Coordinates of C-alpha atoms in Angstrom, one line a residue:
X660 CA 3.5 23.6 22.6
X661 CA 1.1 22.5 19.8
X662 CA -1.0 19.5 20.9
X663 CA -1.8 16.6 18.5
X664 CA -4.0 13.5 18.5
X665 CA -2.3 11.1 16.0
X666 CA -4.3 8.5 14.2
X667 CA -2.7 5.8 12.2
X668 CA -2.0 2.0 12.1
X669 CA 0.7 0.4 9.9
X670 CA 4.4 0.8 9.6
X671 CA 4.0 3.5 7.1
X672 CA 2.6 5.8 9.9
X673 CA 5.0 4.8 12.7
X674 CA 8.0 7.0 11.6
X675 CA 5.6 9.9 11.1
X676 CA 4.4 9.6 14.7
X677 CA 8.0 9.1 15.9
X678 CA 9.0 12.3 14.1
X679 CA 6.3 14.4 15.7
X680 CA 7.3 13.2 19.2
X681 CA 11.0 14.1 18.5
X682 CA 9.9 17.4 17.1
X683 CA 8.5 18.3 20.6
X684 CA 4.8 18.3 19.5
X685 CA 2.6 17.4 22.5
X686 CA 1.0 14.1 21.4
X687 CA -1.9 13.8 23.7
X688 CA -3.1 10.4 22.4
X689 CA -2.7 7.9 19.6
X690 CA -5.7 6.2 18.0
X691 CA -5.0 3.0 16.2
X692 CA -6.7 -0.2 15.1
X693 CA -7.3 -2.9 17.8
X694 CA -4.6 -5.4 18.2
X695 CA -4.9 -8.3 15.6
X696 CA -3.9 -11.9 15.4
X697 CA -0.9 -12.3 13.1
X698 CA 0.9 -15.2 11.5
X699 CA 0.1 -19.0 11.6
X700 CA 0.2 -19.0 15.3
X701 CA -2.3 -16.2 15.4
X702 CA -0.4 -14.2 18.0
X703 CA -2.2 -11.1 19.1
X704 CA 0.0 -8.2 17.9
X705 CA -0.1 -4.4 18.5
X706 CA 0.0 -2.2 15.4
X707 CA 3.4 -0.5 14.6
X708 CA 1.9 2.8 15.7
X709 CA 0.7 1.5 19.0
X710 CA 4.1 0.1 19.7
X711 CA 5.6 3.6 19.1
X712 CA 3.0 5.1 21.4
X713 CA 3.6 2.6 24.2
X714 CA 7.3 3.1 23.9
X715 CA 6.8 6.8 24.7
X716 CA 4.0 6.4 27.3
X717 CA 1.4 8.0 25.2
X718 CA -2.4 7.3 25.7
X719 CA -3.6 4.7 23.2
X720 CA -7.2 4.4 22.0
X721 CA -8.3 1.4 19.9
X722 CA -11.9 1.6 18.8
X723 CA -13.2 -1.1 16.4
X724 CA -15.1 1.8 14.9
X725 CA -14.3 5.4 15.7
X726 CA -17.7 6.8 14.9
X727 CA -19.9 7.3 18.0
X728 CA -17.4 5.5 20.2
X729 CA -16.2 6.4 23.7
X730 CA -12.7 6.7 22.2
X731 CA -14.1 9.4 19.8
X732 CA -15.6 11.3 22.8
X733 CA -12.3 11.1 24.5
X734 CA -10.5 12.8 21.6
X735 CA -13.0 15.6 21.6
X736 CA -12.6 16.1 25.2
X737 CA -8.8 16.3 24.8
X738 CA -9.4 19.4 22.5
X739 CA -6.2 19.0 20.5
X740 CA -4.8 21.7 18.3
X741 CA -4.3 19.3 15.4
X742 CA -5.6 15.9 14.4
X743 CA -3.0 14.2 12.2
X744 CA -3.9 11.0 10.3
X745 CA -1.7 8.6 8.3
X746 CA -3.2 5.3 7.0
X747 CA -5.6 5.1 9.9
X748 CA -8.1 3.0 7.9
X749 CA -11.4 4.5 9.0
X750 CA -13.7 7.4 8.1
X751 CA -13.7 10.2 10.7
X752 CA -17.1 11.8 11.5
X753 CA -17.4 15.5 11.0
X754 CA -17.9 16.1 14.7
X755 CA -14.5 14.5 15.3
X756 CA -12.8 16.5 12.6
X757 CA -14.1 19.7 14.1
X758 CA -12.6 18.9 17.5
X759 CA -9.3 20.1 16.2
X760 CA -8.8 23.7 17.2
X761 CA -6.5 24.4 14.1
X762 CA -7.1 21.6 11.6
X763 CA -7.4 18.0 10.9
X764 CA -4.9 16.9 8.3
X765 CA -4.0 13.7 6.5
X766 CA -0.7 12.3 5.1
X767 CA -1.9 10.4 1.9
X768 CA 0.2 8.2 -0.1
X769 CA -0.5 9.4 -3.6
X770 CA -0.3 12.5 -5.8
X771 CA -3.9 13.6 -5.3
X772 CA -6.3 13.8 -6.9
X773 CA -5.1 10.5 -8.3
X774 CA -5.9 7.4 -6.2
X775 CA -8.1 8.4 -3.5
X776 CA -8.9 5.5 -1.3
X777 CA -7.4 2.7 0.8
X778 CA -4.8 1.3 -1.7
X779 CA -3.1 4.3 -3.4
X780 CA 0.4 2.7 -3.3
X781 CA -0.8 -0.6 -4.7
X782 CA -2.7 1.1 -7.6
X783 CA 0.2 3.4 -8.5
X784 CA 2.1 0.2 -9.3
X785 CA -0.7 -1.8 -10.8
X786 CA -1.6 1.0 -13.1
X787 CA 2.0 1.3 -14.3
X788 CA 2.5 4.9 -13.1
X789 CA 6.1 6.4 -13.4
X790 CA 5.8 8.3 -10.2
X791 CA 3.8 8.5 -6.9
X792 CA 4.2 10.7 -3.9
X793 CA 2.7 12.2 -0.8
X794 CA 0.0 14.8 -0.5
X795 CA -0.9 16.5 2.8
X796 CA -4.6 17.5 2.8
X797 CA -7.2 19.0 5.1
X798 CA -9.6 16.3 6.2
X799 CA -13.2 16.5 5.2
X800 CA -16.0 14.0 5.4
X801 CA -15.6 13.0 1.8
X802 CA -12.7 10.4 1.3
X803 CA -9.3 12.0 0.6
X804 CA -11.1 15.0 -1.0
X805 CA -9.8 17.9 1.1
X806 CA -7.8 20.8 -0.2
X807 CA -4.1 20.2 -0.6
X808 CA -1.6 21.8 1.7
X809 CA 1.7 20.2 0.3
X810 CA 2.7 17.6 -2.2
X811 CA 6.0 15.9 -3.1
X812 CA 6.6 13.4 -5.9
X813 CA 8.6 10.2 -5.9
X814 CA 9.8 8.3 -9.1
X815 CA 8.8 4.6 -9.3
X816 CA 11.6 2.3 -10.4
X817 CA 11.2 -1.1 -12.2
X818 CA 12.4 -2.7 -8.9
X819 CA 9.9 -1.0 -6.7
X820 CA 7.1 -2.9 -5.1
X821 CA 4.4 -2.0 -2.6
X822 CA 6.9 -2.7 0.3
X823 CA 9.6 -0.6 -1.0
X824 CA 7.3 2.3 -1.9
X825 CA 5.7 2.4 1.4
X826 CA 9.1 2.7 3.1
X827 CA 10.2 5.5 0.8
X828 CA 6.8 7.3 1.1
X829 CA 6.9 7.0 4.9
X830 CA 10.1 9.0 4.9
X831 CA 8.7 11.5 2.4
X832 CA 5.5 11.9 4.4
X833 CA 7.5 12.3 7.7
X834 CA 9.6 15.1 6.3
X835 CA 6.9 16.9 4.4
X836 CA 4.7 17.0 7.4
X837 CA 7.3 18.4 9.5
X838 CA 7.9 21.2 7.0
X839 CA 4.2 21.8 6.5
X840 CA 2.9 22.0 10.1
X841 CA 4.7 25.1 11.3
X842 CA 3.2 27.0 8.3
X843 CA -0.1 25.5 8.9
X844 CA 0.0 26.6 12.6
X845 CA 1.2 30.0 11.7
X846 CA -1.6 30.4 9.2
X847 CA 0.7 31.2 6.3
X848 CA -0.3 28.2 4.0
X849 CA -2.6 28.6 1.0
X850 CA -4.5 25.4 0.3
X851 CA -5.2 24.2 -3.2
X852 CA -8.5 22.6 -4.2
X853 CA -8.3 19.2 -6.0
X854 CA -9.2 19.1 -9.6
X855 CA -12.4 17.0 -9.6
X856 CA -12.0 16.2 -13.3
X857 CA -8.7 14.4 -12.5
X858 CA -10.0 12.2 -9.7
X859 CA -9.2 8.5 -9.7
X860 CA -9.9 5.9 -7.0
X861 CA -7.9 3.2 -5.4
X862 CA -10.3 1.1 -3.3
X863 CA -9.0 -1.7 -1.1
X864 CA -7.8 -4.7 -3.2
X865 CA -10.4 -7.3 -3.6
X866 CA -9.5 -11.1 -3.7
X867 CA -10.5 -11.4 -7.3
X868 CA -8.0 -8.6 -8.2
X869 CA -5.2 -10.9 -7.1
X870 CA -5.5 -13.3 -10.1
X871 CA -3.2 -12.5 -13.0
X872 CA -4.7 -12.4 -16.5
X873 CA -2.1 -13.5 -19.1
X874 CA -4.2 -11.7 -21.8
X875 CA -2.5 -8.6 -20.4
X876 CA 0.9 -7.6 -21.5
X877 CA 4.1 -8.9 -19.8
X878 CA 4.6 -5.4 -18.4
X879 CA 1.1 -5.2 -17.0
X880 CA 1.5 -8.6 -15.3
X881 CA 4.8 -7.4 -13.7
X882 CA 3.1 -4.2 -12.6
X883 CA 0.4 -6.3 -10.9
X884 CA 2.9 -8.7 -9.3
X885 CA 4.9 -5.8 -7.9
X886 CA 1.7 -3.9 -6.8
X887 CA 0.6 -7.0 -4.8
X888 CA 4.0 -7.7 -3.1
X889 CA 4.8 -8.4 -0.3
X890 CA 1.1 -9.0 0.3
X891 CA -1.3 -10.4 -0.7
X892 CA 0.8 -11.7 -3.6
X893 CA -0.6 -12.2 -7.1
X894 CA -1.5 -15.7 -8.3
X895 CA -2.4 -17.7 -11.4
X896 CA -3.6 -21.1 -12.1
X897 CA -0.3 -22.7 -13.3
X898 CA -0.4 -26.4 -14.4
X899 CA -3.8 -26.7 -12.7
X900 CA -2.6 -25.4 -9.3
X901 CA -3.1 -22.0 -7.7
X902 CA 0.4 -20.6 -7.6
X903 CA 1.6 -17.4 -6.3
X904 CA 3.9 -15.3 -8.5
X905 CA 6.5 -13.5 -6.4
X906 CA 8.8 -12.2 -9.0
X907 CA 8.7 -11.9 -12.8
X908 CA 10.6 -10.0 -15.6
X909 CA 9.1 -8.7 -18.8
X910 CA 11.2 -9.5 -21.7
X911 CA 11.8 -7.5 -24.9
X912 CA 11.3 -10.3 -27.3
X913 CA 8.2 -10.8 -29.5
X914 CA 6.7 -14.3 -29.4
X915 CA 4.1 -16.3 -31.4
X916 CA 2.7 -18.5 -28.6
X917 CA -0.8 -17.7 -27.2
X918 CA -1.0 -16.1 -23.8
X919 CA -0.3 -18.6 -21.0
X920 CA 1.7 -21.0 -23.2
X921 CA 5.4 -22.0 -22.7
X922 CA 7.8 -20.1 -24.8
X923 CA 11.0 -21.5 -23.5
X924 CA 12.1 -23.8 -20.7
X925 CA 15.6 -24.7 -19.5
X926 CA 17.0 -25.9 -16.2
X927 CA 17.1 -22.3 -14.9
X928 CA 14.5 -20.5 -17.0
X929 CA 10.7 -20.5 -17.6
X930 CA 9.4 -18.0 -20.1
X931 CA 5.6 -17.8 -20.7
X932 CA 3.7 -15.9 -23.4
X933 CA 1.5 -13.0 -22.4
X934 CA -0.8 -10.6 -24.3
X935 CA 0.1 -8.8 -27.4
X936 CA 2.9 -11.2 -28.3
X937 CA 4.9 -10.3 -25.2
X938 CA 6.9 -12.7 -23.0
X939 CA 7.4 -13.0 -19.3
X940 CA 10.3 -14.7 -17.4
X941 CA 9.2 -16.4 -14.2
X942 CA 11.7 -15.8 -11.3
X943 CA 10.1 -16.9 -8.1
X944 CA 6.9 -18.9 -7.4
X945 CA 5.1 -20.4 -4.5
X946 CA 2.9 -23.3 -5.3
X947 CA -0.1 -23.9 -2.9
X948 CA 1.0 -25.4 0.4
X949 CA 4.8 -24.9 -0.3
X950 CA 7.4 -22.3 0.4
X951 CA 8.5 -19.6 -2.0
X952 CA 11.1 -21.0 -4.4
X953 CA 13.3 -19.9 -7.3
X954 CA 12.3 -20.9 -10.8
X955 CA 15.3 -23.3 -10.8
X956 CA 14.0 -25.2 -7.8
X957 CA 10.5 -25.2 -9.1
X958 CA 11.7 -26.7 -12.4
X959 CA 13.7 -29.4 -10.6
X960 CA 10.4 -31.1 -9.6
X961 CA 8.8 -30.4 -13.0
X962 CA 10.0 -33.5 -14.8
X963 CA 8.7 -33.4 -18.3
X964 CA 6.2 -30.7 -17.9
X965 CA 6.3 -27.2 -19.4
X966 CA 7.3 -28.0 -22.9
X967 CA 7.3 -25.4 -25.6
X968 CA 3.8 -24.4 -26.7
X969 CA 2.1 -26.1 -23.8
X970 CA -0.9 -24.2 -22.3
X971 CA 0.2 -24.0 -18.6
X972 CA -2.0 -21.1 -17.4
X973 CA -5.7 -21.6 -17.2
X974 CA -8.4 -19.4 -15.6

């Protein structure tokens, strides 16, 4: 039986771990991020990966930082055949990678060499890509730069957001890993180096990247909204207040209003101008300190505001 140490944290990684257990791999230990306080009540919560491990009575290791930790030494002592990572969220030292007798591999949520880094799914949406996918790579010290063992693409629909893509990619990653590991173990795989000239990066989203720029086109704004949903959610300064934009629709019409001005307002519709004479229908908003609401509910409390031509988006 091939032994594995699995390293991962979010829901994306949980089905992948579950599949390895069901496929009768010997999961010696699971390494995941420490429990974090979640929600308004700050309830200390185990990661989805830890919850799977505990349900199957698998040893759980939770270092704040893996490098040089007692938990890293424990993994080395376990001498696994494979180390498998999926959205673990930390760099792995070379000494740890070399502890795997066969290989250390990563299930990465993009079509490498595009979008190396911590937010590949978000960037595939924000950058308006038509497809994304999963790449299984050898792990090396350089971030997401290892040779590729397998890859599978997934079309991105106009309805997709980061949440739906994570769900779809988790299933693809699970299936592709199960197809790839037997060949890897048997030594019948030929790895493909990544084309360095095609490398792009997807670093963790910074707070300043959450603000919408209405000088961008309506489609670009929609891409950013979907790329930041269900968290952290894109925002703009609307009517002087920081407002989260949960759902918008780019329209096909050409408009004359300046970016951030009102194109049209009815009881059930608010259309704002964006860059390059494009227009954007606002569907769901969340003003600061209030719950998410439909545009109809939002406009019910807007009285005489949001008249045609009014500049309602400011920086």
